[in-house]
Amino acid sequence: YAMGEVLMLAAESLRAVSPAFALDVSHLGYIAALLPELGLEGEAASAALRALGARNAPELAAILRSAGAPEGLSRLMGRFALMYGPLEELLPELAAAAVNDGMRAACAELAGVADALRGFGCLGDVRLDLSIMADMEYYNGLIFKGYVQGAPSAVLSGGRYDALMRKFGREAGAMGFAVYLNLLEHLGGERQEPPEC
């Protein structure tokens, strides 16, 4: 519920800027749990994550082939590089593709977030995009980015960062987001100079 609440606040923040917005979510736990199944670690895992983040399915396929990853799981990872659409519609496909407990736990968490968002009336504003990547040393679990029409890149990003709390000796859940005001200041047209005193 709390994660859904944060996503709802992110969606409302974007809506306050523009009615033409997109809020995209991913789950690092889902992808992290798939990497060992593919036999990826170290630089091979990093290269695969970079290719996934760039939505570069051919490069991802080449990396997985050279690592000797199982063919079925390699095709699945390639599908994830191109997967994008309403969270509610893609969740069943994500759940069906889960091959271990870590992936199933990530799906269950996303399903819980979807239920909360449905209750807040903003589930239709949220899209699933597994190509969203973030620093796994900092973030864990749910991550997200927000876009508005006219801005060249994400104007909002955030996610779960429990791992950071552990580095400070705290066992607590943490989640938040930032809005990049420097990207928003140019959306309103010409900049007006402040009045002279």
Coordinates of N, CA, C and O in Angstrom, one line a residue:
Y1 N 0.8 -1.2 0.0 CA 0.0 0.0 0.0 C 0.9 1.3 0.0 O 0.6 2.2 -0.7
A2 N 1.9 1.2 0.8 CA 2.8 2.4 0.9 C 3.5 2.7 -0.4 O 3.6 3.8 -0.8
M3 N 3.9 1.6 -1.1 CA 4.6 1.8 -2.4 C 3.6 2.3 -3.4 O 3.9 3.2 -4.2
G4 N 2.4 1.8 -3.4 CA 1.3 2.4 -4.2 C 1.0 3.8 -4.0 O 0.8 4.6 -4.9
E5 N 1.1 4.2 -2.7 CA 0.9 5.6 -2.3 C 1.9 6.5 -2.9 O 1.6 7.6 -3.4
V6 N 3.2 6.1 -2.8 CA 4.3 6.9 -3.4 C 4.1 7.0 -4.9 O 4.3 8.1 -5.4
L7 N 3.8 5.9 -5.5 CA 3.5 6.0 -7.0 C 2.4 6.9 -7.3 O 2.4 7.6 -8.3
M8 N 1.3 6.9 -6.5 CA 0.2 7.7 -6.7 C 0.6 9.2 -6.6 O 0.3 10.1 -7.4
L9 N 1.5 9.5 -5.6 CA 2.0 10.9 -5.5 C 2.8 11.3 -6.6 O 2.8 12.4 -7.1
A10 N 3.6 10.3 -7.2 CA 4.4 10.6 -8.3 C 3.5 10.9 -9.5 O 3.8 11.9 -10.3
A11 N 2.5 10.1 -9.7 CA 1.6 10.3 -10.8 C 0.9 11.7 -10.7 O 0.8 12.4 -11.7
E12 N 0.5 12.0 -9.5 CA -0.2 13.3 -9.3 C 0.8 14.5 -9.5 O 0.4 15.5 -10.0
S13 N 2.0 14.3 -9.1 CA 3.0 15.3 -9.4 C 3.2 15.6 -10.9 O 3.3 16.7 -11.3
L14 N 3.3 14.5 -11.7 CA 3.4 14.6 -13.1 C 2.1 15.2 -13.7 O 2.2 16.1 -14.6
R15 N 1.0 14.9 -13.2 CA -0.3 15.4 -13.7 C -0.4 16.9 -13.5 O -1.0 17.7 -14.2
A16 N 0.2 17.4 -12.3 CA 0.2 18.8 -12.0 C 1.0 19.6 -13.0 O 0.8 20.8 -13.3
V17 N 2.0 18.9 -13.7 CA 2.8 19.6 -14.7 C 2.2 19.5 -16.0 O 2.1 20.5 -16.7
S18 N 1.6 18.4 -16.4 CA 1.0 18.2 -17.7 C 0.0 17.0 -17.7 O 0.3 16.0 -17.1
P19 N -1.1 17.2 -18.3 CA -2.0 16.0 -18.4 C -1.4 14.9 -19.3 O -1.9 13.8 -19.3
A20 N -0.5 15.3 -20.2 CA 0.2 14.3 -21.1 C 1.5 13.8 -20.4 O 2.5 14.4 -20.5
F21 N 1.3 12.8 -19.6 CA 2.5 12.2 -18.9 C 2.5 10.7 -18.9 O 1.5 10.1 -19.3
A22 N 3.6 10.2 -18.6 CA 3.8 8.7 -18.5 C 4.6 8.4 -17.2 O 5.6 9.1 -16.9
L23 N 4.1 7.4 -16.5 CA 4.8 6.9 -15.3 C 5.2 5.5 -15.5 O 4.3 4.6 -15.6
D24 N 6.4 5.2 -15.7 CA 6.9 3.8 -16.0 C 7.6 3.2 -14.8 O 8.4 3.8 -14.1
V25 N 7.2 1.9 -14.5 CA 7.8 1.2 -13.4 C 8.5 -0.1 -13.8 O 8.2 -0.6 -14.9
S26 N 9.5 -0.5 -13.0 CA 10.2 -1.7 -13.2 C 10.4 -2.3 -11.8 O 10.1 -1.7 -10.8
H27 N 11.0 -3.5 -11.8 CA 11.3 -4.2 -10.5 C 12.7 -4.8 -10.6 O 12.9 -5.8 -11.3
L28 N 13.7 -4.2 -9.9 CA 15.1 -4.7 -10.0 C 15.2 -6.1 -9.4 O 16.0 -6.9 -9.9
G29 N 14.3 -6.4 -8.5 CA 14.4 -7.8 -7.9 C 14.0 -8.8 -8.9 O 14.6 -10.0 -8.9
Y30 N 13.2 -8.5 -9.8 CA 12.8 -9.5 -10.9 C 13.9 -9.8 -11.8 O 14.3 -11.0 -12.0
I31 N 14.6 -8.8 -12.2 CA 15.7 -8.9 -13.2 C 16.9 -9.6 -12.4 O 17.6 -10.4 -12.9
A32 N 17.2 -9.1 -11.2 CA 18.3 -9.6 -10.4 C 18.1 -11.1 -10.1 O 19.1 -11.9 -10.2
A33 N 16.9 -11.6 -9.9 CA 16.7 -13.0 -9.7 C 16.8 -13.8 -11.0 O 17.1 -15.0 -10.9
L34 N 16.7 -13.2 -12.1 CA 16.8 -13.9 -13.4 C 18.3 -14.1 -13.8 O 18.6 -15.1 -14.4
L35 N 19.1 -13.2 -13.4 CA 20.6 -13.2 -13.8 C 21.2 -14.5 -13.5 O 21.9 -15.1 -14.4
P36 N 21.1 -15.1 -12.3 CA 21.8 -16.3 -12.0 C 21.2 -17.5 -12.8 O 22.0 -18.4 -13.2
E37 N 20.0 -17.4 -13.2 CA 19.4 -18.5 -14.0 C 20.0 -18.5 -15.4 O 20.1 -19.5 -16.1
L38 N 20.4 -17.3 -15.8 CA 21.1 -17.1 -17.1 C 22.6 -17.5 -17.1 O 23.2 -17.5 -18.1
G39 N 23.1 -17.7 -15.9 CA 24.5 -18.0 -15.7 C 25.4 -16.7 -15.8 O 26.5 -16.8 -16.1
L40 N 24.8 -15.6 -15.5 CA 25.5 -14.3 -15.7 C 26.0 -13.8 -14.3 O 25.2 -13.8 -13.4
E41 N 27.2 -13.3 -14.3 CA 27.8 -12.7 -13.2 C 28.9 -11.7 -13.6 O 29.3 -11.8 -14.8
G42 N 29.3 -10.9 -12.7 CA 30.4 -9.9 -13.1 C 30.2 -9.1 -14.3 O 29.1 -8.5 -14.4
E43 N 31.2 -9.0 -15.1 CA 31.1 -8.1 -16.3 C 30.0 -8.5 -17.3 O 29.3 -7.7 -17.9
A44 N 29.8 -9.9 -17.4 CA 28.7 -10.3 -18.3 C 27.4 -9.9 -17.9 O 26.5 -9.5 -18.7
A45 N 27.1 -9.9 -16.5 CA 25.9 -9.5 -16.0 C 25.7 -8.0 -16.2 O 24.6 -7.5 -16.6
S46 N 26.8 -7.2 -16.0 CA 26.7 -5.7 -16.2 C 26.5 -5.4 -17.6 O 25.7 -4.5 -17.9
A47 N 27.1 -6.1 -18.5 CA 26.9 -5.8 -20.0 C 25.5 -6.2 -20.4 O 24.9 -5.4 -21.1
A48 N 24.9 -7.3 -19.8 CA 23.5 -7.6 -20.2 C 22.6 -6.6 -19.6 O 21.6 -6.2 -20.3
L49 N 22.8 -6.0 -18.4 CA 22.0 -5.0 -17.9 C 22.1 -3.7 -18.7 O 21.0 -3.0 -18.9
R50 N 23.3 -3.4 -19.1 CA 23.4 -2.2 -20.0 C 22.6 -2.3 -21.3 O 21.9 -1.4 -21.7
A51 N 22.7 -3.5 -21.9 CA 22.0 -3.8 -23.1 C 20.5 -3.7 -22.9 O 19.7 -3.2 -23.7
L52 N 20.0 -4.3 -21.8 CA 18.6 -4.3 -21.4 C 18.2 -2.8 -21.2 O 17.1 -2.4 -21.7
G53 N 18.9 -2.0 -20.5 CA 18.6 -0.7 -20.3 C 18.5 0.2 -21.5 O 17.8 1.1 -21.6
A54 N 19.3 -0.2 -22.5 CA 19.3 0.5 -23.8 C 18.3 -0.1 -24.8 O 18.2 0.4 -25.9
R55 N 17.6 -1.1 -24.4 CA 16.6 -1.8 -25.2 C 17.3 -2.3 -26.5 O 16.7 -2.3 -27.5
N56 N 18.5 -2.8 -26.3 CA 19.3 -3.3 -27.4 C 19.2 -4.8 -27.4 O 20.1 -5.5 -26.9
A57 N 18.1 -5.3 -28.0 CA 17.8 -6.8 -28.0 C 18.9 -7.6 -28.7 O 19.3 -8.6 -28.3
P58 N 19.4 -7.1 -29.9 CA 20.5 -7.9 -30.6 C 21.8 -8.0 -29.8 O 22.4 -9.0 -29.7
E59 N 22.2 -6.9 -29.2 CA 23.4 -6.9 -28.3 C 23.2 -7.8 -27.1 O 24.0 -8.6 -26.7
L60 N 22.0 -7.7 -26.5 CA 21.6 -8.6 -25.4 C 21.7 -10.0 -25.8 O 22.3 -10.9 -25.0
A61 N 21.2 -10.4 -26.9 CA 21.2 -11.8 -27.4 C 22.6 -12.3 -27.6 O 22.9 -13.4 -27.3
A62 N 23.5 -11.4 -28.1 CA 24.9 -11.8 -28.4 C 25.6 -12.0 -27.0 O 26.4 -13.0 -26.9
I63 N 25.3 -11.2 -26.1 CA 25.9 -11.3 -24.7 C 25.5 -12.7 -24.1 O 26.3 -13.4 -23.6
L64 N 24.2 -12.9 -24.2 CA 23.7 -14.2 -23.6 C 24.2 -15.4 -24.3 O 24.5 -16.4 -23.7
R65 N 24.3 -15.3 -25.7 CA 24.9 -16.4 -26.4 C 26.3 -16.7 -26.0 O 26.7 -17.9 -25.8
S66 N 27.1 -15.7 -25.9 CA 28.5 -15.9 -25.6 C 28.7 -16.4 -24.1 O 29.7 -17.0 -23.8
A67 N 27.7 -16.1 -23.3 CA 27.8 -16.6 -21.9 C 27.2 -18.0 -21.8 O 27.3 -18.6 -20.7
G68 N 26.6 -18.5 -22.9 CA 26.1 -19.9 -22.8 C 24.8 -20.0 -22.0 O 24.4 -21.0 -21.5
A69 N 24.0 -18.9 -22.0 CA 22.7 -18.8 -21.3 C 21.7 -19.8 -22.0 O 21.8 -19.9 -23.2
P70 N 20.9 -20.4 -21.2 CA 19.8 -21.3 -21.8 C 19.0 -20.5 -22.8 O 18.6 -19.3 -22.6
E71 N 18.7 -21.1 -23.9 CA 18.0 -20.5 -25.0 C 16.6 -19.9 -24.7 O 16.3 -18.8 -25.0
G72 N 15.8 -20.7 -24.0 CA 14.5 -20.2 -23.6 C 14.6 -19.0 -22.7 O 13.8 -18.0 -22.9
L73 N 15.5 -19.0 -21.7 CA 15.6 -17.8 -20.8 C 16.2 -16.6 -21.6 O 15.9 -15.5 -21.3
S74 N 17.1 -16.9 -22.6 CA 17.6 -15.8 -23.4 C 16.5 -15.1 -24.2 O 16.5 -13.9 -24.3
R75 N 15.6 -15.9 -24.8 CA 14.5 -15.3 -25.5 C 13.6 -14.5 -24.6 O 13.1 -13.4 -24.9
L76 N 13.4 -15.0 -23.3 CA 12.6 -14.3 -22.3 C 13.3 -12.9 -22.0 O 12.6 -11.9 -22.0
M77 N 14.6 -12.9 -21.8 CA 15.3 -11.7 -21.5 C 15.2 -10.7 -22.7 O 15.0 -9.5 -22.5
G78 N 15.3 -11.2 -23.9 CA 15.1 -10.4 -25.1 C 13.7 -9.8 -25.2 O 13.5 -8.6 -25.6
R79 N 12.7 -10.5 -24.8 CA 11.3 -10.0 -24.7 C 11.2 -8.9 -23.7 O 10.6 -7.9 -23.9
F80 N 11.9 -9.0 -22.6 CA 11.9 -8.0 -21.5 C 12.5 -6.7 -22.0 O 12.1 -5.6 -21.6
A81 N 13.5 -6.8 -22.9 CA 14.1 -5.6 -23.5 C 13.1 -4.7 -24.3 O 13.3 -3.5 -24.4
L82 N 12.1 -5.4 -24.8 CA 11.1 -4.7 -25.7 C 9.7 -4.5 -25.0 O 8.9 -3.9 -25.6
M83 N 9.6 -5.1 -23.8 CA 8.3 -5.1 -23.2 C 7.9 -3.7 -22.7 O 8.7 -3.1 -22.0
Y84 N 6.8 -3.2 -23.0 CA 6.3 -1.9 -22.6 C 4.8 -1.9 -22.7 O 4.2 -2.2 -23.8
G85 N 4.1 -1.5 -21.7 CA 2.6 -1.4 -21.8 C 2.0 -1.2 -20.4 O 2.7 -1.2 -19.4
P86 N 0.7 -1.2 -20.3 CA 0.0 -1.0 -19.1 C 0.4 -2.1 -18.1 O 0.4 -3.3 -18.4
L87 N 0.7 -1.7 -16.9 CA 1.1 -2.6 -15.8 C 0.1 -3.7 -15.6 O 0.5 -4.9 -15.6
E88 N -1.2 -3.4 -15.6 CA -2.2 -4.4 -15.3 C -2.2 -5.4 -16.4 O -2.5 -6.6 -16.1
E89 N -2.0 -5.0 -17.6 CA -2.1 -6.0 -18.8 C -0.9 -6.9 -18.8 O -1.0 -8.0 -19.2
L90 N 0.3 -6.4 -18.5 CA 1.6 -7.1 -18.6 C 1.9 -8.0 -17.4 O 2.7 -8.9 -17.5
L91 N 1.3 -7.7 -16.2 CA 1.6 -8.5 -15.0 C 1.4 -10.0 -15.2 O 2.2 -10.8 -14.7
P92 N 0.3 -10.4 -15.8 CA 0.1 -11.9 -16.0 C 1.3 -12.5 -16.8 O 1.7 -13.6 -16.4
E93 N 1.7 -11.8 -17.8 CA 2.8 -12.4 -18.6 C 4.1 -12.4 -17.8 O 4.9 -13.4 -17.9
L94 N 4.3 -11.4 -17.0 CA 5.5 -11.4 -16.1 C 5.4 -12.5 -15.1 O 6.4 -13.2 -14.8
A95 N 4.3 -12.7 -14.5 CA 4.1 -13.8 -13.5 C 4.3 -15.2 -14.2 O 4.9 -16.1 -13.6
A96 N 3.8 -15.4 -15.4 CA 3.9 -16.6 -16.1 C 5.4 -16.9 -16.4 O 5.8 -18.1 -16.5
A97 N 6.2 -15.9 -16.6 CA 7.6 -16.1 -17.0 C 8.5 -16.3 -15.8 O 9.7 -16.7 -16.0
A98 N 8.0 -16.1 -14.6 CA 8.8 -16.3 -13.4 C 9.3 -17.7 -13.2 O 8.5 -18.6 -13.3
V99 N 10.6 -17.9 -13.0 CA 11.2 -19.3 -12.9 C 11.8 -19.6 -11.6 O 12.3 -20.7 -11.3
N100 N 11.7 -18.6 -10.6 CA 12.2 -18.9 -9.3 C 11.5 -18.0 -8.3 O 10.6 -17.1 -8.6
D101 N 11.7 -18.3 -7.0 CA 11.0 -17.6 -5.9 C 11.3 -16.1 -5.9 O 10.4 -15.3 -5.6
G102 N 12.5 -15.6 -6.3 CA 12.8 -14.2 -6.3 C 11.9 -13.5 -7.3 O 11.4 -12.4 -7.1
M103 N 11.8 -14.1 -8.5 CA 10.9 -13.5 -9.5 C 9.5 -13.5 -9.1 O 8.8 -12.5 -9.4
R104 N 9.0 -14.6 -8.5 CA 7.6 -14.7 -8.1 C 7.4 -13.6 -7.0 O 6.3 -13.0 -7.0
A105 N 8.3 -13.4 -6.1 CA 8.1 -12.4 -5.0 C 8.0 -11.0 -5.6 O 7.2 -10.2 -5.2
A106 N 8.8 -10.7 -6.6 CA 8.8 -9.4 -7.3 C 7.4 -9.2 -8.0 O 6.8 -8.2 -7.9
C107 N 6.9 -10.3 -8.6 CA 5.6 -10.2 -9.2 C 4.5 -10.0 -8.2 O 3.6 -9.2 -8.4
A108 N 4.6 -10.7 -7.1 CA 3.6 -10.5 -6.0 C 3.6 -9.0 -5.5 O 2.6 -8.4 -5.2
E109 N 4.8 -8.5 -5.4 CA 4.9 -7.1 -4.9 C 4.3 -6.1 -5.9 O 3.6 -5.2 -5.6
L110 N 4.6 -6.4 -7.2 CA 4.0 -5.5 -8.3 C 2.5 -5.7 -8.3 O 1.8 -4.7 -8.5
A111 N 2.0 -6.9 -8.1 CA 0.5 -7.1 -8.0 C -0.1 -6.3 -6.9 O -1.2 -5.7 -7.0
G112 N 0.6 -6.3 -5.7 CA 0.1 -5.6 -4.6 C 0.1 -4.1 -4.8 O -0.9 -3.4 -4.5
V113 N 1.1 -3.6 -5.5 CA 1.2 -2.2 -5.9 C 0.1 -1.8 -6.8 O -0.6 -0.8 -6.7
A114 N -0.2 -2.7 -7.8 CA -1.3 -2.5 -8.8 C -2.6 -2.4 -8.1 O -3.5 -1.6 -8.4
D115 N -2.8 -3.3 -7.1 CA -4.1 -3.2 -6.3 C -4.3 -1.9 -5.6 O -5.3 -1.3 -5.6
A116 N -3.2 -1.4 -5.0 CA -3.2 -0.1 -4.3 C -3.5 1.0 -5.3 O -4.3 1.9 -5.1
L117 N -2.8 1.0 -6.5 CA -3.0 2.0 -7.5 C -4.5 2.0 -8.0 O -5.1 3.0 -8.3
R118 N -5.0 0.8 -8.1 CA -6.4 0.6 -8.6 C -7.3 1.4 -7.6 O -8.3 2.1 -7.9
G119 N -7.1 1.2 -6.3 CA -7.8 1.8 -5.2 C -7.7 3.3 -5.3 O -8.6 4.0 -4.9
F120 N -6.5 3.8 -5.6 CA -6.3 5.3 -5.7 C -6.9 5.8 -7.0 O -6.9 7.1 -7.2
G121 N -7.3 5.0 -8.0 CA -7.8 5.4 -9.2 C -6.8 5.9 -10.2 O -7.1 6.6 -11.2
C122 N -5.6 5.4 -10.1 CA -4.5 5.8 -11.1 C -3.7 4.7 -11.7 O -2.7 4.9 -12.2
L123 N -4.3 3.5 -11.6 CA -3.6 2.3 -12.2 C -3.4 2.5 -13.7 O -2.4 2.1 -14.3
G124 N -4.4 3.1 -14.3 CA -4.3 3.3 -15.8 C -3.2 4.2 -16.2 O -2.8 4.2 -17.4
D125 N -2.6 5.0 -15.3 CA -1.5 5.9 -15.6 C -0.2 5.2 -15.6 O 0.8 5.9 -15.9
V126 N -0.1 4.0 -15.2 CA 1.2 3.4 -14.9 C 1.5 2.3 -15.9 O 0.7 1.4 -16.2
R127 N 2.7 2.3 -16.5 CA 3.2 1.4 -17.5 C 4.4 0.6 -16.9 O 5.1 1.0 -16.1
L128 N 4.5 -0.7 -17.4 CA 5.6 -1.5 -17.0 C 6.7 -1.4 -18.1 O 6.4 -1.5 -19.3
D129 N 7.9 -1.2 -17.6 CA 9.1 -1.1 -18.5 C 10.3 -1.7 -17.8 O 10.9 -1.1 -17.0
L130 N 10.6 -3.0 -18.1 CA 11.7 -3.7 -17.5 C 13.0 -3.2 -17.9 O 14.1 -3.6 -17.4
S131 N 13.1 -2.3 -18.9 CA 14.4 -1.8 -19.4 C 14.9 -0.6 -18.4 O 16.0 -0.2 -18.6
I132 N 14.0 -0.2 -17.5 CA 14.4 0.9 -16.6 C 15.5 0.2 -15.7 O 15.2 -0.8 -15.0
M133 N 16.6 0.8 -15.6 CA 17.7 0.3 -14.8 C 18.1 1.4 -13.8 O 17.9 2.6 -14.0
A134 N 18.7 0.9 -12.7 CA 19.2 1.8 -11.7 C 20.3 1.1 -11.0 O 20.5 -0.1 -11.1
D135 N 21.1 1.9 -10.2 CA 22.2 1.3 -9.5 C 21.7 0.3 -8.4 O 21.0 0.7 -7.5
M136 N 22.1 -1.0 -8.6 CA 21.6 -2.0 -7.7 C 22.3 -1.9 -6.3 O 21.9 -2.6 -5.4
E137 N 23.3 -1.2 -6.2 CA 24.0 -0.9 -4.9 C 23.1 0.0 -4.1 O 23.2 0.1 -2.8
Y138 N 22.3 0.8 -4.7 CA 21.5 1.9 -4.1 C 20.1 1.5 -4.0 O 19.4 1.5 -3.0
Y139 N 19.5 1.1 -5.2 CA 18.1 0.8 -5.3 C 17.9 -0.8 -5.2 O 18.7 -1.5 -5.6
N140 N 16.7 -1.1 -4.7 CA 16.3 -2.5 -4.7 C 14.8 -2.5 -4.9 O 14.1 -1.6 -4.5
G141 N 14.3 -3.6 -5.6 CA 12.8 -3.6 -5.8 C 12.3 -2.7 -6.8 O 12.9 -2.4 -7.8
L142 N 11.2 -2.1 -6.5 CA 10.4 -1.2 -7.4 C 11.2 0.1 -7.7 O 11.8 0.7 -6.8
I143 N 11.3 0.4 -9.0 CA 11.9 1.7 -9.4 C 11.0 2.3 -10.5 O 10.2 1.5 -11.1
F144 N 11.1 3.6 -10.7 CA 10.2 4.2 -11.7 C 10.7 5.5 -12.2 O 11.6 6.1 -11.6
K145 N 10.2 5.9 -13.4 CA 10.6 7.2 -14.0 C 9.3 7.8 -14.5 O 8.4 7.1 -15.0
G146 N 9.3 9.1 -14.5 CA 8.1 9.9 -15.0 C 8.5 10.8 -16.1 O 9.6 11.4 -16.1
Y147 N 7.7 10.9 -17.1 CA 7.9 11.7 -18.3 C 6.7 12.6 -18.6 O 5.6 12.3 -18.3
V148 N 7.0 13.8 -19.1 CA 5.9 14.7 -19.5 C 6.2 15.2 -20.9 O 7.4 15.2 -21.4
Q149 N 5.1 15.5 -21.7 CA 5.3 15.9 -23.1 C 6.1 17.2 -23.1 O 5.9 18.1 -22.4
G150 N 7.1 17.2 -24.0 CA 7.9 18.4 -24.2 C 9.3 18.3 -23.5 O 10.1 19.1 -23.8
A151 N 9.4 17.4 -22.6 CA 10.7 17.3 -21.9 C 11.5 16.2 -22.6 O 11.0 15.1 -22.9
P152 N 12.8 16.4 -22.8 CA 13.6 15.4 -23.5 C 14.0 14.2 -22.8 O 14.5 13.2 -23.4
S153 N 13.8 14.1 -21.5 CA 14.2 13.0 -20.7 C 13.2 12.9 -19.5 O 12.4 13.8 -19.3
A154 N 13.5 11.9 -18.7 CA 12.6 11.7 -17.5 C 12.7 13.0 -16.6 O 13.8 13.5 -16.3
V155 N 11.6 13.4 -16.1 CA 11.6 14.6 -15.2 C 11.4 14.2 -13.7 O 11.4 15.0 -12.8
L156 N 11.2 12.9 -13.5 CA 10.9 12.3 -12.2 C 11.5 10.9 -12.1 O 11.4 10.2 -13.1
S157 N 12.2 10.6 -11.0 CA 12.7 9.2 -10.9 C 12.7 8.9 -9.4 O 12.9 9.7 -8.6
G158 N 12.6 7.6 -9.1 CA 12.6 7.1 -7.7 C 12.5 5.6 -7.6 O 12.6 4.9 -8.6
G159 N 12.4 5.2 -6.4 CA 12.2 3.8 -6.1 C 12.5 3.4 -4.7 O 12.7 4.3 -3.8
R160 N 12.6 2.1 -4.4 CA 13.0 1.6 -3.1 C 14.5 1.7 -2.9 O 15.2 1.3 -3.8
Y161 N 14.9 2.1 -1.8 CA 16.4 2.1 -1.5 C 16.7 1.6 -0.1 O 17.4 2.2 0.7
D162 N 16.1 0.5 0.2 CA 16.3 -0.2 1.5 C 17.8 -0.5 1.7 O 18.3 -0.4 2.8
A163 N 18.5 -0.8 0.6 CA 19.9 -1.1 0.7 C 20.7 0.0 1.3 O 21.7 -0.1 2.0
L164 N 20.4 1.2 0.9 CA 21.1 2.4 1.4 C 20.8 2.6 2.9 O 21.8 2.9 3.6
M165 N 19.6 2.3 3.3 CA 19.4 2.4 4.8 C 20.2 1.4 5.5 O 20.7 1.7 6.6
R166 N 20.4 0.2 5.0 CA 21.3 -0.8 5.6 C 22.7 -0.4 5.8 O 23.4 -0.7 6.7
K167 N 23.2 0.4 4.8 CA 24.6 0.9 4.8 C 24.7 1.9 6.0 O 25.8 2.1 6.5
F168 N 23.6 2.5 6.4 CA 23.6 3.4 7.6 C 23.3 2.7 8.9 O 23.0 3.3 9.9
G169 N 23.2 1.4 8.8 CA 22.9 0.6 10.0 C 21.5 0.5 10.4 O 21.1 0.2 11.5
R170 N 20.6 0.8 9.5 CA 19.1 0.8 9.8 C 18.4 -0.3 8.9 O 18.6 -0.3 7.7
E171 N 17.6 -1.1 9.6 CA 16.8 -2.0 8.9 C 15.4 -1.4 8.8 O 14.6 -1.6 9.6
A172 N 15.2 -0.7 7.7 CA 13.9 -0.1 7.4 C 13.7 0.0 6.0 O 14.6 0.1 5.2
G173 N 12.4 0.1 5.6 CA 12.1 0.3 4.2 C 12.2 1.8 3.9 O 11.9 2.6 4.7
A174 N 12.6 2.1 2.7 CA 12.7 3.5 2.3 C 12.3 3.6 0.8 O 12.7 2.7 0.0
M175 N 11.5 4.6 0.5 CA 11.1 4.8 -0.9 C 10.9 6.3 -1.1 O 10.3 6.9 -0.2
G176 N 11.2 6.8 -2.3 CA 11.0 8.2 -2.6 C 11.2 8.5 -4.0 O 11.5 7.6 -4.8
F177 N 11.1 9.7 -4.4 CA 11.3 10.2 -5.7 C 11.8 11.6 -5.8 O 11.6 12.4 -4.8
A178 N 12.4 12.0 -6.9 CA 12.9 13.3 -7.1 C 12.2 13.9 -8.4 O 12.0 13.1 -9.3
V179 N 11.9 15.1 -8.4 CA 11.4 15.8 -9.6 C 12.5 16.8 -10.0 O 13.0 17.6 -9.2
Y180 N 12.9 16.7 -11.3 CA 14.0 17.5 -11.8 C 13.4 18.8 -12.3 O 13.1 19.0 -13.5
L181 N 13.4 19.8 -11.4 CA 12.8 21.1 -11.8 C 13.6 21.8 -12.9 O 12.9 22.6 -13.7
N182 N 14.9 21.6 -13.1 CA 15.6 22.2 -14.1 C 15.1 21.8 -15.5 O 15.2 22.5 -16.5
L183 N 14.6 20.6 -15.6 CA 14.0 20.1 -16.9 C 12.6 20.7 -17.1 O 12.1 20.8 -18.2
L184 N 11.9 21.0 -16.0 CA 10.5 21.5 -16.1 C 10.5 23.0 -16.4 O 9.5 23.5 -17.0
E185 N 11.5 23.8 -16.1 CA 11.4 25.2 -16.2 C 11.3 25.7 -17.6 O 10.8 26.8 -17.9
H186 N 11.7 24.9 -18.6 CA 11.6 25.3 -20.0 C 10.3 24.8 -20.7 O 10.1 25.1 -21.9
L187 N 9.4 24.1 -20.0 CA 8.2 23.6 -20.6 C 7.2 24.7 -20.8 O 6.3 24.5 -21.7
G188 N 7.2 25.7 -20.1 CA 6.1 26.7 -20.1 C 6.3 27.7 -21.2 O 5.6 28.8 -21.2
G189 N 7.1 27.5 -22.2 CA 7.3 28.5 -23.2 C 8.5 29.4 -22.9 O 9.4 29.1 -22.2
E190 N 8.4 30.7 -23.3 CA 9.5 31.6 -23.1 C 9.6 32.0 -21.6 O 8.6 32.2 -21.0
R191 N 10.8 32.1 -21.2 CA 11.0 32.5 -19.8 C 10.8 34.0 -19.6 O 11.3 34.8 -20.4
Q192 N 10.1 34.3 -18.6 CA 9.8 35.7 -18.3 C 10.8 36.2 -17.2 O 11.1 35.5 -16.3
E193 N 11.3 37.4 -17.5 CA 12.2 38.0 -16.6 C 11.4 38.6 -15.4 O 10.3 39.0 -15.5
P194 N 12.0 38.5 -14.2 CA 11.3 39.0 -13.0 C 11.2 40.6 -13.2 O 12.0 41.2 -13.8
P195 N 10.1 41.1 -12.6 CA 9.9 42.6 -12.7 C 11.0 43.3 -12.0 O 11.6 42.8 -11.0
E196 N 11.3 44.5 -12.5 CA 12.4 45.3 -11.8 C 11.8 46.0 -10.6 O 10.6 46.4 -10.6
C197 N 12.6 46.2 -9.6 CA 12.1 46.9 -8.4 C 12.2 48.4 -8.5 O 13.0 48.9 -9.2

